[in-house]
Structures are given as structure tokens and as C-alpha cells.
Coordinates of C-alpha atoms and ligand atoms in Angstrom, one line a residue:
M1 CA 190.7 173.9 -76.5
S2 CA 188.0 176.3 -77.5
E3 CA 184.6 176.1 -75.9
E4 CA 183.2 175.5 -79.2
K5 CA 185.4 172.5 -79.7
I6 CA 184.6 171.1 -76.2
R7 CA 180.9 171.4 -76.8
R8 CA 181.3 169.6 -80.1
I9 CA 183.2 166.7 -78.4
E10 CA 180.5 166.6 -75.6
D11 CA 177.8 166.5 -78.2
E12 CA 179.6 163.7 -80.0
L13 CA 179.9 161.7 -76.8
R14 CA 176.3 162.2 -75.9
K15 CA 175.3 161.0 -79.3
K16 CA 177.6 158.0 -79.0
T17 CA 176.2 157.1 -75.6
M18 CA 172.6 157.4 -76.9
I19 CA 173.4 155.0 -79.7
L20 CA 175.2 152.6 -77.4
E21 CA 172.3 152.7 -75.0
E22 CA 170.0 151.9 -77.9
L23 CA 172.1 148.9 -78.7
E24 CA 172.1 147.8 -75.0
T25 CA 175.7 148.5 -74.8
F26 CA 178.0 150.3 -72.4
V27 CA 181.7 150.9 -72.7
V28 CA 184.7 150.5 -70.4
E29 CA 187.7 152.5 -71.6
Y30 CA 191.4 152.4 -70.5
S31 CA 194.0 155.0 -71.5
F32 CA 197.5 153.8 -71.8
Q33 CA 198.7 157.3 -71.3
T34 CA 196.9 158.3 -68.1
K35 CA 196.6 154.7 -66.9
E36 CA 193.0 155.4 -65.9
L37 CA 189.9 153.3 -66.4
Y38 CA 186.6 154.9 -67.3
I39 CA 183.4 153.0 -66.7
D40 CA 180.3 154.3 -68.6
P41 CA 177.6 155.2 -66.1
V42 CA 175.1 153.3 -68.3
K43 CA 176.6 150.2 -66.8
E44 CA 174.3 150.8 -63.7
K45 CA 171.4 150.1 -65.9
Y46 CA 172.4 146.5 -66.3
I47 CA 174.7 145.8 -63.4
R48 CA 174.0 146.3 -59.8
V49 CA 177.3 145.0 -58.6
A50 CA 180.0 147.6 -57.9
W51 CA 183.1 147.3 -60.0
D52 CA 186.5 148.1 -58.4
K53 CA 188.5 149.8 -61.1
Q54 CA 191.9 149.0 -59.6
A55 CA 190.9 145.3 -59.3
M56 CA 189.9 145.3 -63.0
I57 CA 193.2 146.8 -64.0
D58 CA 195.0 144.2 -61.9
K59 CA 193.0 141.5 -63.8
K60 CA 191.0 140.4 -60.7
I61 CA 187.6 139.8 -62.3
D62 CA 186.2 137.0 -60.1
N63 CA 183.4 139.3 -58.8
L64 CA 182.6 140.4 -62.3
V65 CA 182.6 137.4 -64.5
Y66 CA 180.9 134.1 -63.9
R67 CA 183.6 131.6 -63.0
P68 CA 183.6 129.2 -66.0
D69 CA 183.8 132.2 -68.4
I70 CA 186.8 133.8 -66.7
P71 CA 189.4 132.2 -69.1
T72 CA 187.4 133.6 -72.1
A73 CA 186.9 137.1 -70.5
K74 CA 190.5 137.6 -69.3
P75 CA 192.3 138.4 -72.5
L76 CA 189.5 140.8 -73.5
L77 CA 189.7 142.6 -70.1
D78 CA 193.5 142.7 -70.0
F79 CA 194.4 146.4 -69.8
T80 CA 198.1 145.9 -69.3
K81 CA 198.6 144.1 -72.5
I82 CA 199.4 146.6 -75.3
E83 CA 198.7 145.2 -78.7
T84 CA 200.9 146.5 -81.4
A85 CA 199.4 148.0 -84.5
E86 CA 199.8 144.8 -86.5
N87 CA 198.2 142.3 -84.2
C88 CA 195.5 144.3 -82.6
F89 CA 193.1 143.9 -85.5
N90 CA 193.6 140.3 -86.5
K91 CA 193.1 138.9 -83.0
R92 CA 189.8 137.4 -81.9
N93 CA 188.5 140.4 -80.1
S94 CA 185.0 139.5 -79.2
A95 CA 183.3 136.8 -77.1
M96 CA 180.2 135.9 -75.2
V97 CA 180.6 135.7 -71.4
R98 CA 178.4 135.8 -68.4
I99 CA 178.7 138.9 -66.2
F100 CA 177.3 139.1 -62.7
T101 CA 174.4 141.6 -62.7
D102 CA 173.5 141.1 -59.1
K103 CA 174.4 138.7 -56.2
H104 CA 174.2 135.2 -57.6
K105 CA 172.7 136.5 -60.8
Y106 CA 174.4 136.7 -64.2
A107 CA 173.5 137.6 -67.7
W108 CA 175.1 137.1 -71.1
F109 CA 177.1 139.9 -72.5
R110 CA 179.1 140.2 -75.7
L111 CA 182.5 141.7 -74.9
T112 CA 184.2 143.5 -77.9
R113 CA 187.7 144.8 -77.5
I114 CA 188.8 147.7 -79.7
V115 CA 192.2 149.3 -79.6
F116 CA 192.6 152.9 -80.7
L117 CA 195.9 154.0 -82.1
N118 CA 197.4 157.5 -81.9
E119 CA 198.8 159.6 -84.8
N120 CA 202.1 157.6 -84.5
K121 CA 200.2 154.3 -84.9
M122 CA 200.9 153.5 -81.3
P123 CA 198.1 152.1 -79.0
D124 CA 196.5 155.0 -77.3
K125 CA 193.5 153.4 -75.5
V126 CA 191.5 150.3 -75.4
A127 CA 187.7 150.2 -75.2
V128 CA 185.7 147.2 -74.3
L129 CA 182.0 147.3 -75.3
F130 CA 179.6 145.3 -73.1
T131 CA 176.5 144.4 -75.1
N132 CA 173.7 142.8 -73.2
M133 CA 172.8 139.6 -75.1
D134 CA 170.5 138.0 -72.6
E135 CA 167.4 138.8 -74.7
K136 CA 169.0 137.5 -77.9
A137 CA 168.9 133.9 -76.9
E138 CA 168.7 132.8 -80.5
T139 CA 172.3 133.5 -81.3
E140 CA 174.4 130.6 -82.5
Q141 CA 176.5 130.6 -79.4
N142 CA 173.5 130.3 -77.3
L143 CA 172.1 127.4 -79.3
K144 CA 175.4 125.6 -78.9
F145 CA 175.5 126.6 -75.3
Y146 CA 172.0 125.3 -74.5
A147 CA 172.7 122.0 -76.2
E148 CA 175.3 121.4 -73.5
K149 CA 174.1 123.4 -70.6
D150 CA 171.2 123.6 -68.2
I151 CA 169.3 126.7 -69.0
L152 CA 168.5 127.7 -65.5
T153 CA 171.8 127.2 -63.7
H154 CA 174.2 127.2 -66.6
L155 CA 175.8 124.1 -65.3
P156 CA 176.4 121.4 -67.8
N157 CA 173.2 119.4 -68.5
I158 CA 172.8 115.7 -68.1
T159 CA 173.8 114.9 -71.7
A160 CA 177.0 116.8 -71.4
F161 CA 177.7 115.3 -68.0
L162 CA 177.2 111.7 -69.1
A163 CA 179.7 112.2 -72.0
Q164 CA 182.2 114.1 -69.8
A165 CA 182.1 111.7 -66.9
Q166 CA 182.5 108.7 -69.2
L167 CA 185.6 110.4 -70.8
L168 CA 187.1 111.0 -67.3
I169 CA 186.5 107.4 -66.2
D170 CA 187.7 105.9 -69.4
N171 CA 190.8 108.1 -69.8
N172 CA 192.1 108.1 -66.3
A173 CA 192.9 104.6 -65.3
D174 CA 194.9 105.5 -62.2
E175 CA 192.2 107.8 -60.7
D176 CA 189.2 106.5 -58.8
Y177 CA 185.9 108.2 -59.1
E178 CA 182.9 108.6 -57.0
I179 CA 179.4 109.4 -58.5
V180 CA 177.4 111.6 -56.2
R181 CA 173.7 112.3 -56.7
M182 CA 172.3 115.1 -54.7
D183 CA 168.9 116.8 -54.1
I184 CA 167.3 119.2 -51.8
D185 CA 165.0 117.9 -49.0
R186 CA 161.5 118.9 -49.6
F187 CA 162.4 121.2 -52.5
R188 CA 158.8 121.1 -53.7
V189 CA 157.6 122.4 -50.4
I190 CA 160.1 125.3 -50.6
S191 CA 159.1 126.3 -54.1
G192 CA 155.4 125.7 -53.2
M193 CA 155.6 128.1 -50.3
F194 CA 158.0 130.7 -51.6
G195 CA 157.3 130.6 -55.3
I196 CA 159.0 129.1 -58.4
E197 CA 161.2 132.2 -58.7
E198 CA 162.6 131.7 -55.3
G199 CA 163.0 128.0 -55.9
N200 CA 165.0 128.9 -59.1
N201 CA 167.2 131.3 -57.2
L202 CA 168.0 128.6 -54.7
L203 CA 169.0 126.2 -57.5
K204 CA 171.2 128.8 -59.0
F205 CA 172.8 129.6 -55.7
I206 CA 173.6 125.9 -55.2
A207 CA 174.9 125.6 -58.7
V208 CA 177.4 128.4 -58.0
K209 CA 178.4 126.8 -54.7
I210 CA 179.1 123.5 -56.4
Q211 CA 181.2 125.2 -59.1
E212 CA 183.2 127.1 -56.5
R213 CA 184.1 123.8 -54.9
L214 CA 184.8 121.6 -57.9
D215 CA 187.2 123.1 -60.4
E216 CA 186.7 121.9 -63.9
E217 CA 190.5 121.9 -64.5
D218 CA 190.8 119.3 -61.8
E219 CA 189.0 116.9 -64.1
V220 CA 185.6 116.7 -62.4
A221 CA 182.2 116.6 -64.0
Y222 CA 179.0 117.9 -62.6
C223 CA 175.5 118.8 -63.8
R224 CA 171.9 119.5 -62.9
I225 CA 170.0 116.5 -64.0
A226 CA 166.5 118.1 -63.6
S227 CA 164.5 119.9 -61.0
D228 CA 166.5 119.9 -57.8
I229 CA 168.7 117.0 -58.7
F230 CA 172.4 117.4 -59.3
A231 CA 175.1 114.8 -60.1
M232 CA 178.8 114.9 -59.8
C233 CA 181.7 112.7 -60.8
I234 CA 184.6 113.4 -58.4
P235 CA 188.1 112.1 -58.6
I236 CA 188.8 110.9 -55.1
K237 CA 192.5 111.2 -55.1
K238 CA 192.2 114.9 -55.8
Y239 CA 189.2 115.5 -53.6
S240 CA 187.8 114.3 -50.3
V241 CA 184.2 113.8 -51.1
D242 CA 183.4 114.0 -47.4
E243 CA 184.9 117.4 -47.2
F244 CA 183.2 118.5 -50.4
I245 CA 179.8 117.5 -49.0
E246 CA 180.5 119.1 -45.7
S247 CA 181.6 122.3 -47.2
L248 CA 178.7 122.4 -49.6
C249 CA 176.2 121.8 -46.8
R250 CA 177.8 124.6 -44.8
A251 CA 177.6 127.0 -47.7
V252 CA 174.0 126.1 -48.4
S253 CA 173.0 126.4 -44.8
A254 CA 174.1 130.0 -44.9
Y255 CA 171.6 130.7 -47.7
P256 CA 170.3 134.1 -46.8
K257 CA 166.6 133.1 -46.5
N258 CA 164.5 132.3 -43.5
Y259 CA 164.0 128.7 -44.3
E260 CA 166.3 125.7 -43.8
V261 CA 167.9 124.1 -46.8
T262 CA 169.0 120.5 -46.3
L263 CA 170.8 118.5 -49.0
A264 CA 170.6 114.7 -49.4
F265 CA 173.4 112.7 -51.0
G266 CA 173.6 109.3 -52.6
R267 CA 177.2 108.0 -53.2
Y268 CA 178.6 105.4 -55.4
Q269 CA 182.2 104.5 -55.9
V270 CA 183.0 103.3 -59.4
T271 CA 184.6 99.9 -59.3
K272 CA 187.1 98.1 -61.5
E273 CA 184.3 95.8 -62.7
D274 CA 182.3 98.8 -63.7
R275 CA 185.2 99.9 -65.9
E276 CA 185.8 96.5 -67.3
Q277 CA 182.1 95.9 -68.1
K278 CA 181.8 99.5 -69.4
V279 CA 178.8 100.2 -67.2
P280 CA 177.3 103.4 -68.5
V281 CA 177.4 106.4 -66.2
S282 CA 173.6 106.6 -66.2
N283 CA 173.5 103.3 -64.4
L284 CA 176.1 104.5 -61.9
I285 CA 173.9 107.5 -61.2
D286 CA 171.0 105.1 -60.7
R287 CA 173.0 103.3 -58.0
A288 CA 173.8 106.5 -56.3
A289 CA 170.0 107.2 -56.5
A290 CA 169.2 103.8 -55.0
A291 CA 171.5 104.6 -52.1
Q292 CA 169.9 108.0 -51.7
A293 CA 166.4 106.5 -51.7
T294 CA 167.2 104.6 -48.6
I295 CA 167.4 107.8 -46.6
K296 CA 164.4 109.5 -48.2
G297 CA 162.4 111.2 -45.4
N298 CA 165.1 110.6 -42.8
Y299 CA 165.8 113.9 -41.1
L300 CA 168.9 112.7 -39.3
V301 CA 170.9 111.0 -42.1
H302 CA 171.8 112.9 -45.2
T303 CA 174.3 110.8 -47.0
A304 CA 174.1 107.1 -48.0
F305 CA 176.5 104.8 -49.8
Y306 CA 175.4 102.2 -52.3
D307 CA 176.1 98.9 -50.4
K308 CA 175.7 95.1 -50.7
N309 CA 172.2 95.2 -49.4
I310 CA 171.1 97.6 -52.0
R311 CA 172.8 95.6 -54.7
R312 CA 171.1 92.4 -53.5
Q313 CA 167.8 94.1 -53.6
E314 CA 168.4 95.5 -57.0
E315 CA 169.3 92.1 -58.3
A316 CA 166.2 90.6 -56.8
E317 CA 164.2 93.4 -58.4
S318 CA 165.8 92.9 -61.8
M319 CA 165.1 89.1 -61.5
I320 CA 161.5 89.9 -60.9
L321 CA 161.4 92.3 -63.9
S322 CA 163.0 89.8 -66.2
D323 CA 160.9 86.9 -65.1
M324 CA 157.5 88.5 -64.9
H325 CA 156.3 88.1 -68.4
T326 CA 157.3 84.4 -68.5
A327 CA 155.6 83.9 -65.2
L328 CA 152.4 85.3 -66.5
R329 CA 152.6 83.2 -69.7
E330 CA 153.4 80.0 -67.8
E331 CA 150.9 80.7 -65.2
Q332 CA 153.3 80.7 -62.3
F333 CA 151.0 83.0 -60.4
Q334 CA 148.4 81.2 -58.3
V335 CA 145.2 82.3 -56.7
F336 CA 145.3 81.6 -53.0
L337 CA 142.1 82.1 -51.0
Q338 CA 141.8 83.5 -47.5
P339 CA 138.4 82.6 -46.1
K340 CA 136.1 85.1 -44.5
V341 CA 134.4 83.6 -41.6
E342 CA 131.2 84.1 -39.7
M343 CA 132.6 84.5 -36.1
G344 CA 129.4 83.2 -34.4
T345 CA 129.5 79.9 -36.1
G346 CA 133.0 79.6 -37.5
K347 CA 131.6 79.0 -41.0
I348 CA 133.2 80.2 -44.2
I349 CA 131.0 82.7 -46.0
G350 CA 133.4 84.1 -48.6
S351 CA 137.0 84.6 -49.4
E352 CA 139.6 87.0 -50.7
A353 CA 141.8 86.1 -53.7
L354 CA 145.5 86.7 -52.9
V355 CA 148.2 86.1 -55.4
R356 CA 151.2 83.8 -54.8
W357 CA 154.1 83.5 -57.2
L358 CA 155.4 79.9 -57.4
H359 CA 158.7 80.5 -59.0
P360 CA 160.3 77.4 -60.6
K361 CA 163.8 78.3 -59.1
R362 CA 163.1 80.5 -56.1
G363 CA 160.0 78.8 -54.7
M364 CA 157.1 80.8 -53.4
I365 CA 157.5 84.6 -53.5
S366 CA 155.4 86.8 -51.3
P367 CA 153.3 89.5 -53.0
A368 CA 155.1 92.1 -50.7
D369 CA 158.2 91.4 -52.8
F370 CA 156.7 91.9 -56.2
I371 CA 153.5 93.9 -56.0
P372 CA 155.3 97.2 -55.3
I373 CA 157.6 96.6 -58.3
F374 CA 154.6 95.8 -60.5
E375 CA 152.8 98.9 -59.3
K376 CA 155.8 101.0 -60.3
N377 CA 156.0 99.7 -63.8
G378 CA 152.3 99.2 -64.5
F379 CA 152.6 95.4 -64.8
I380 CA 150.2 95.1 -61.9
M381 CA 147.4 95.8 -64.4
E382 CA 148.3 92.6 -66.2
L383 CA 148.4 90.7 -63.0
D384 CA 145.1 92.0 -61.7
K385 CA 143.5 91.0 -65.0
Y386 CA 145.1 87.6 -64.7
M387 CA 143.7 87.2 -61.1
I388 CA 140.2 88.3 -62.3
K389 CA 140.3 85.7 -65.1
H390 CA 141.5 82.9 -62.8
T391 CA 139.1 83.7 -60.1
C392 CA 136.3 83.5 -62.7
K393 CA 137.7 80.2 -63.8
I394 CA 137.6 78.8 -60.2
I395 CA 134.0 79.9 -59.6
R396 CA 133.1 78.3 -62.9
K397 CA 134.7 75.1 -61.8
W398 CA 132.7 75.2 -58.5
L399 CA 129.5 75.9 -60.4
D400 CA 130.2 73.0 -62.7
E401 CA 131.0 70.6 -59.9
G402 CA 128.1 71.6 -57.8
T403 CA 130.3 73.0 -55.0
V404 CA 128.6 75.6 -52.9
V405 CA 129.9 79.0 -54.1
Y406 CA 130.7 81.9 -51.7
P407 CA 131.7 85.3 -53.1
V408 CA 135.4 85.9 -53.8
S409 CA 136.8 89.4 -53.7
V410 CA 139.7 90.3 -56.0
N411 CA 142.1 93.1 -55.3
L412 CA 142.4 96.0 -57.8
S413 CA 145.5 98.0 -57.5
R414 CA 145.1 101.8 -57.5
V415 CA 147.2 101.9 -60.6
N416 CA 144.1 100.6 -62.3
L417 CA 142.2 103.8 -61.5
Y418 CA 143.6 105.1 -64.8
N419 CA 142.9 101.9 -66.7
T420 CA 140.0 102.7 -68.9
K421 CA 139.7 99.1 -70.2
L422 CA 139.3 97.6 -66.7
I423 CA 135.6 97.4 -66.6
Q424 CA 135.5 96.0 -70.1
D425 CA 138.0 93.3 -69.2
I426 CA 136.1 92.3 -66.1
E427 CA 132.9 92.0 -68.0
E428 CA 134.6 90.0 -70.7
Y429 CA 135.8 87.3 -68.2
V430 CA 132.6 87.3 -66.3
N431 CA 130.7 86.7 -69.5
E432 CA 133.2 84.1 -70.8
Y433 CA 133.0 82.0 -67.7
Q434 CA 129.3 82.9 -67.0
V435 CA 129.9 83.9 -63.5
P436 CA 126.8 85.4 -61.7
R437 CA 127.9 88.8 -60.5
E438 CA 127.1 88.3 -56.9
Y439 CA 130.0 85.8 -56.7
I440 CA 132.8 88.2 -57.6
S441 CA 133.5 91.5 -55.9
F442 CA 136.4 94.0 -55.9
E443 CA 138.6 95.5 -53.2
L444 CA 139.8 99.0 -53.7
T445 CA 142.3 100.9 -51.6
E446 CA 142.1 104.5 -51.1
S447 CA 145.1 106.4 -52.5
A448 CA 147.6 108.4 -50.6
F449 CA 146.8 111.3 -52.8
S450 CA 143.4 112.8 -52.2
A451 CA 143.3 114.1 -55.8
D452 CA 142.8 110.5 -56.9
N453 CA 139.7 110.0 -54.9
S454 CA 137.5 111.3 -57.8
Y455 CA 138.8 108.4 -59.9
M456 CA 138.2 105.9 -57.1
K457 CA 134.7 107.3 -56.7
M458 CA 134.1 106.9 -60.5
L459 CA 135.5 103.4 -60.6
A460 CA 133.5 102.3 -57.5
A461 CA 130.3 103.8 -59.0
K462 CA 131.0 102.1 -62.4
L463 CA 131.5 98.7 -60.8
Q464 CA 128.2 99.2 -58.8
T465 CA 126.2 100.1 -62.0
K466 CA 127.5 96.8 -63.4
H467 CA 126.1 95.1 -60.3
F468 CA 129.4 94.2 -58.7
K469 CA 129.9 94.8 -55.0
V470 CA 132.8 97.1 -53.9
L471 CA 134.9 96.7 -50.8
M472 CA 136.9 99.5 -49.3
D473 CA 140.2 97.8 -48.3
D474 CA 142.5 98.7 -45.4
F475 CA 140.1 101.1 -43.8
G476 CA 141.9 102.7 -40.9
S477 CA 145.3 102.5 -42.6
G478 CA 145.7 106.2 -42.5
Y479 CA 144.8 107.1 -46.0
S480 CA 141.2 106.5 -45.6
S481 CA 139.1 108.8 -43.7
L482 CA 135.5 109.0 -42.6
N483 CA 135.1 111.8 -45.0
T484 CA 135.9 109.8 -48.1
L485 CA 133.6 107.1 -46.9
K486 CA 130.8 109.5 -47.3
E487 CA 131.9 110.3 -50.8
I488 CA 132.9 107.0 -52.2
P489 CA 130.1 104.5 -52.8
V490 CA 131.1 101.2 -51.3
D491 CA 129.1 98.2 -50.1
I492 CA 131.6 96.6 -47.6
L493 CA 134.1 98.1 -45.3
K494 CA 137.2 96.2 -44.5
I495 CA 138.8 97.3 -41.2
D496 CA 142.3 96.1 -40.7
L497 CA 143.2 95.5 -37.1
K498 CA 146.9 95.7 -37.8
F499 CA 146.4 99.4 -38.4
L500 CA 144.5 99.9 -35.2
S501 CA 146.4 97.4 -33.0
A502 CA 143.2 96.5 -31.2
G503 CA 143.2 94.1 -28.3
S504 CA 141.6 93.7 -25.0
D505 CA 144.0 96.2 -23.4
N506 CA 143.9 98.9 -26.0
E507 CA 141.0 101.0 -25.0
R508 CA 141.5 103.9 -27.4
A509 CA 141.7 101.6 -30.5
N510 CA 138.8 99.6 -29.3
L511 CA 136.8 102.8 -28.9
I512 CA 137.6 103.9 -32.5
I513 CA 136.6 100.5 -33.9
K514 CA 133.4 100.5 -31.9
H515 CA 132.4 103.9 -33.4
V516 CA 133.4 103.0 -36.9
V517 CA 131.2 99.9 -36.6
E518 CA 128.3 101.9 -35.4
M519 CA 128.7 104.5 -38.1
A520 CA 129.0 101.8 -40.8
N521 CA 125.8 100.2 -39.5
D522 CA 124.1 103.6 -39.7
L523 CA 125.3 104.0 -43.3
G524 CA 124.1 100.5 -44.1
L525 CA 127.6 99.2 -44.8
F526 CA 128.6 95.6 -44.3
I527 CA 131.8 95.1 -42.3
V528 CA 134.6 92.6 -42.6
V529 CA 137.4 92.8 -40.0
E530 CA 140.8 91.7 -41.2
G531 CA 143.9 90.7 -39.4
V532 CA 142.0 88.9 -36.6
E533 CA 144.7 86.8 -34.8
N534 CA 143.3 85.8 -31.4
K535 CA 140.3 84.8 -29.4
E536 CA 140.2 88.0 -27.4
Q537 CA 139.8 90.0 -30.6
V538 CA 137.0 87.7 -31.7
Q539 CA 135.2 88.2 -28.5
F540 CA 135.6 91.9 -28.6
L541 CA 134.4 92.1 -32.2
L542 CA 131.3 90.0 -31.4
D543 CA 130.5 92.2 -28.4
I544 CA 130.5 95.4 -30.5
G545 CA 128.3 93.8 -33.2
C546 CA 130.7 92.6 -35.9
R547 CA 129.9 89.4 -37.6
V548 CA 132.5 88.6 -40.2
A549 CA 136.3 88.2 -39.8
Q550 CA 139.3 87.3 -41.9
G551 CA 142.6 86.5 -40.3
F552 CA 145.2 84.0 -39.2
Y553 CA 143.0 83.1 -36.2
Y554 CA 140.8 81.3 -38.7
Y555 CA 142.8 80.7 -41.8
R556 CA 145.9 81.9 -43.6
P557 CA 145.6 82.3 -47.4
I558 CA 145.3 78.7 -48.6
T559 CA 145.3 76.9 -52.0
V560 CA 141.9 76.4 -53.7
E561 CA 142.0 72.6 -52.9
E562 CA 142.6 73.3 -49.2
Y563 CA 139.8 75.9 -49.2
E564 CA 137.4 73.4 -50.8
K565 CA 138.3 70.9 -48.1
N566 CA 137.4 73.4 -45.4
L567 CA 133.9 74.1 -46.7
N568 CA 130.8 72.7 -45.0
Ligands
C2E1 P1 145.7 93.1 -48.5 O1 144.8 93.2 -49.7 O2 145.4 94.0 -47.4 O3 145.6 91.6 -48.1 C1 145.6 91.1 -46.8 C2 147.0 90.7 -46.4 O4 147.0 90.5 -45.0 C3 147.4 89.4 -47.0 O5 148.8 89.5 -47.3 C4 147.1 88.4 -45.9 O6 147.9 87.3 -46.0 C5 147.5 89.2 -44.7 N1 146.7 88.7 -43.5 C6 145.5 88.1 -43.5 N2 145.2 87.8 -42.2 C7 146.2 88.3 -41.4 C8 146.4 88.2 -40.0 O7 145.6 87.7 -39.2 N3 147.6 88.8 -39.6 C9 148.5 89.3 -40.4 N4 149.6 89.9 -39.9 N5 148.3 89.4 -41.7 C10 147.2 88.8 -42.3 P2 149.5 89.1 -48.6 O8 148.8 87.9 -49.2 O9 150.9 88.9 -48.4 O10 149.2 90.3 -49.5 C11 149.8 91.5 -49.2 C12 149.2 92.6 -50.1 O11 149.5 92.4 -51.4 C13 147.7 92.6 -50.1 O12 147.2 93.3 -49.0 C14 147.4 93.3 -51.3 O13 147.5 94.7 -51.1 C15 148.5 92.9 -52.2 N6 148.0 91.8 -53.1 C16 147.9 90.5 -52.9 N7 147.4 89.9 -54.0 C17 147.0 90.8 -54.8 C18 146.5 90.8 -56.2 O14 146.1 89.8 -56.8 N8 146.3 92.0 -56.8 C19 146.7 93.2 -56.2 N9 146.5 94.4 -56.8 N10 147.2 93.2 -55.0 C20 147.4 92.1 -54.3
CA2 CA1 142.7 93.2 -49.9
CA3 CA1 143.5 94.7 -46.5

């Protein structure tokens, strides 16, 4: 070959490479004659993983192509198959697949296979163009892909999972399935400390590890639900879920970063009844979640099964949810009063309104069983409004009958901090029943989240401008601090002995209470001590200058009639 010709060919190749680079493409070429594979050096621009030529020729592409796309990529990267002149052009010779660009990182590439024929119309070489498509997310494939996949991890998304798991369960009557819900312990702390990018890398890593362990061909389903939450539907005749969990934990604990990653699992085994009643998969995930919730914050136990206790509790909860509206309408909620007593004389000088649910079938239900549920679904705002109204009604009755009136404090849940209508509602009832404002006051509890304190401050201040007294409830429970006391305008401090376990023999707790009382006196705050259960406590409290107590030593929460009997 003349030098002239070689230069021409080289020029031609350079031009081609330039064009390909411009198109974000590199080429891999295999010659059927020499049996050699050529990899365009431009590949390095996109892919930091080394490619083993012989492995590629041998169709070993696990390190090259992201696992779920291997079946799609294989025919395009098959260098042993020699297409004949007739069929090499009418076959589908292009597809989108994900190629590993780095460890645990992949990007979309379009693979296009072109077969070149020699003068005798026989295959001479095959070229595969790799075109980087990651930027071109708007392509049709991507749209379809994103409808079914989770953008970050490329696992199926929750919609796809629900459909797929339902199909598996419905179509495989002889197989038993377990629904597993998984998340990462303190994931928010991890991404808070190491950044969102690092958090995302961890999620992708875990997604790959799940996929390596659960083969889609084995009729399993899995997905990332959101954030750090994953779900799986696993056939338990094919897989041991215990082993899967163990192996996944092992893989994840080897995550090459200097922080510990711990996974938590909630497990639910799909029953015959679930299948008969066609319980939707989303409900089954909820059950796995309920199981998982029982070990939240437990550093020793990382898996939990849904069991009878959880079922019973869920049934109780759903009963409460289905009966609550009727209960409100039919006034099954009752105001009980727990007197506040002047310790020196034993005389009642006020009370706290505490709700009791008199259920027509279940009898009296304690607020501990329903208040947390109402706080979760917001119904507590309705209940608090109801309690305000009925307390106003009671005070009106006392005023009308000439009974001596001592102030009643009503609890306002912290969910109300965001209720803009609250003050308006309070004023409406107070006006409707013409209750002088010194007779009704409000107990607020500090929130566990310090960010909420500004709202609490605002609410307390608003109540005070409307001439209502504000009590800070549960002072000493751990949420409240001396600092917030300085910030939040309150009139009365309620110290709960239960949080301080005071008694004649607890020197430290007694010392704390003593100082809190001194400080409250200095700040001009009135004090009520709650949870007073015995004579020793009363004596101690009197000694350090407290006057008013509320507790079982004097009265339990009692009905309005009983309260009235105990006056004078
Ligand atoms: P809380 O506001 O701290 O109410 C005081 C609780 O302590 C009451 O429980 C009362 O019965 C109990 N208690 C009083 N004295 C003693 C004592 O000497 N020893 C012990 N061990 N306990 C004592 P209860 O009535 O079961 O209420 C529990 C919680 O439910 C209340 O705690 C309050 O947070 C909430 N709650 C009750 N009624 C309402 C309401 O109408 N609205 C709102 N938002 N929450 C309410
Ligand atoms: Ca209270
Ligand atoms: Ca309290």
C-alpha cells in the first residue's frame, strides 16, 4: 500500500473518529478474518471500567452491562455469530442498554450493530456503535422506562412493583410469597452528614445488591418505594428469605465507606385468606411496615414479622378510625375533670379537662389508646374543639346554677399549632356560652422538634393577647428546657413528677425540682405539680414552696357530677 493511500485512510479514520466523538459515540469493531477486537480509545472518555477483550468475545459481559439489560445487549455484542448477507440488515440491530461507567455507576447507551460485507458479499467485520444517551432523557424509551422504573436506582418503581407482585401472587397458586419491606437505619443522618450524592450512591449500591440476589427470572418482584425504602415479593419455595436477608446485610456491611450501614426489615407472609379476599399488595406492604415499626430505633433487632399482636392492634386502630366520627356526633366523648388542689388546705382551686371515650360496645377507652391515632390523622383538632365547647358548656351550667367556678384548663394538642382557625373557634365558644376568660385556660406541650417552638410561642402569645392563661404542660418531660421557658410566654408551669421520679429518697430529682421552683418564682410563674401520688411528695413540695398539686393522692380524673360533689 502506498504511503499516500495509508495517509488517506488515516485521515479518513481521524475524521470518522471526530464525527463519532461529536455524536458522543465510540466504536467497537470485530474482524471475522483476524478474530481481533478493536476498542476505540474514545471509550475512556465515558467508561472508566477496563474491558477485557477476550471476555467480550466469549460473551462474558457481566462487568460491562447492567444486569437487567444483559438479555437485550447479548445479541448485539455477539461476535461469534456471523449474520449472512440476507439477514444482517433486517434484524433489529439497535437497542438502549445501561453500561457500567464506573464501579456501581451506569449510564444509558444506544448500541447499534452494523455488519460490513466484503466484495464476495460475505461478512467481513462487525461494528458496534456505543452512543451515550444519558443526556437525552426525553427519548421515547426513557419515557416508557421512567414510567416503570425508579429514576435513581433503575429498580422498578412502586407502581410497577404493585402490578408485578399482584400478578405473581394471583398466577402462582402453588407458590407462597413473603412481602419484605426494608429501609436503612438512620439514612437521613447518613445523607445529612455525607451529602445527598453519597446517600444516592449508597441507595444505588443497595439496589444492585438486591438485584444480584433476586433474579427476575425466578419470578420475584422488587422495587424502591421512595427515599431509602425498598420492597420485595419473594417466592419462599425458591428462596430462603432468611438467607437473602443475611446475604444482603453482609454485602451492605462491606460497603466501602467509613460509616456503618444497617438495614431493617419488616416481613409479612401472604396468607390464603389474603388471596381469597384479594387483599391489595399495598396493604400487604403496610403490614410488613407495621412489623418493621415495632423495631424502629432498636439497635439489636433488625427484622420483625407481622404477628397476632400487631394484627390486634391494627384492628383496634381501625375500629377507632371507623367509629370516631359517630362518636363525636353522638357525643360519646366526655369531659372528666381532675381537680387541682391547694396542698395546705386540701381545697379544690381548679381542674384539668381530660377526655374519656364512653364507647357503646367497648366501654371506657383511655385517651392513651386514641389520642396518638387522632394526632396522626389530624382528628385531634376536632376533638380539642369539642372539648373546648363542652368545657364552656359546663362552666356556663355552673354559672347558671350559682355553683362556685374554678378555672378549668383544656389540653391543646401540638397538632393545633398549625391550625389557623383555633383562636377563632375558642373565641366563638367563649362568646356563645358567655364564659369569663379567667375561667378557661389552655395547656400546651412543647414539641419534640425545636423548629416548632416558634409556632408554640406564637400560639401562646396569641392566647395571652386574648386574655387566656397559658400553661406549659409536662415540664421536665425531656422536650422542654429552661431555655424555651425563657422564650415562650406562659403563665403557669406544670411539672410532672412522673418524669422526675421525685420522692423522699431521690436527692438529685428533688434538687432539680427545688431549683425549677425557685427559678419559676423568680420569673413570676405559677406552678402546678402533677402526678402527686403520696404524702411524702406533698410534704416535700410544701417544704420547697409549692402550693398547688394535681394527682392521684388527691383525685383521679372524675365525672363532672363527682367533681361538683367534692367542692366546698
Ligand atoms: P396530660 O395532659 O399530661 O394529662 C395528665 C395525665 O396524667 C392524665 O392521663 C391523668 O389521668 C394522669 N395523672 C394524673 N394524676 C396522676 C398521678 O398521680 N399518677 C399518674 N400515674 N398519672 C396521673 P389521661 O387522662 O390518661 O390522659 C393522658 C394524656 O392524653 C394527657 O396527658 C393528654 O396529653 C392527653 N389528653 C387527655 N385528654 C385530652 C384532650 O382533651 N385533648 C388533648 N389534646 N389531649 C388530651
Ligand atoms: Ca395536660
Ligand atoms: Ca401533663
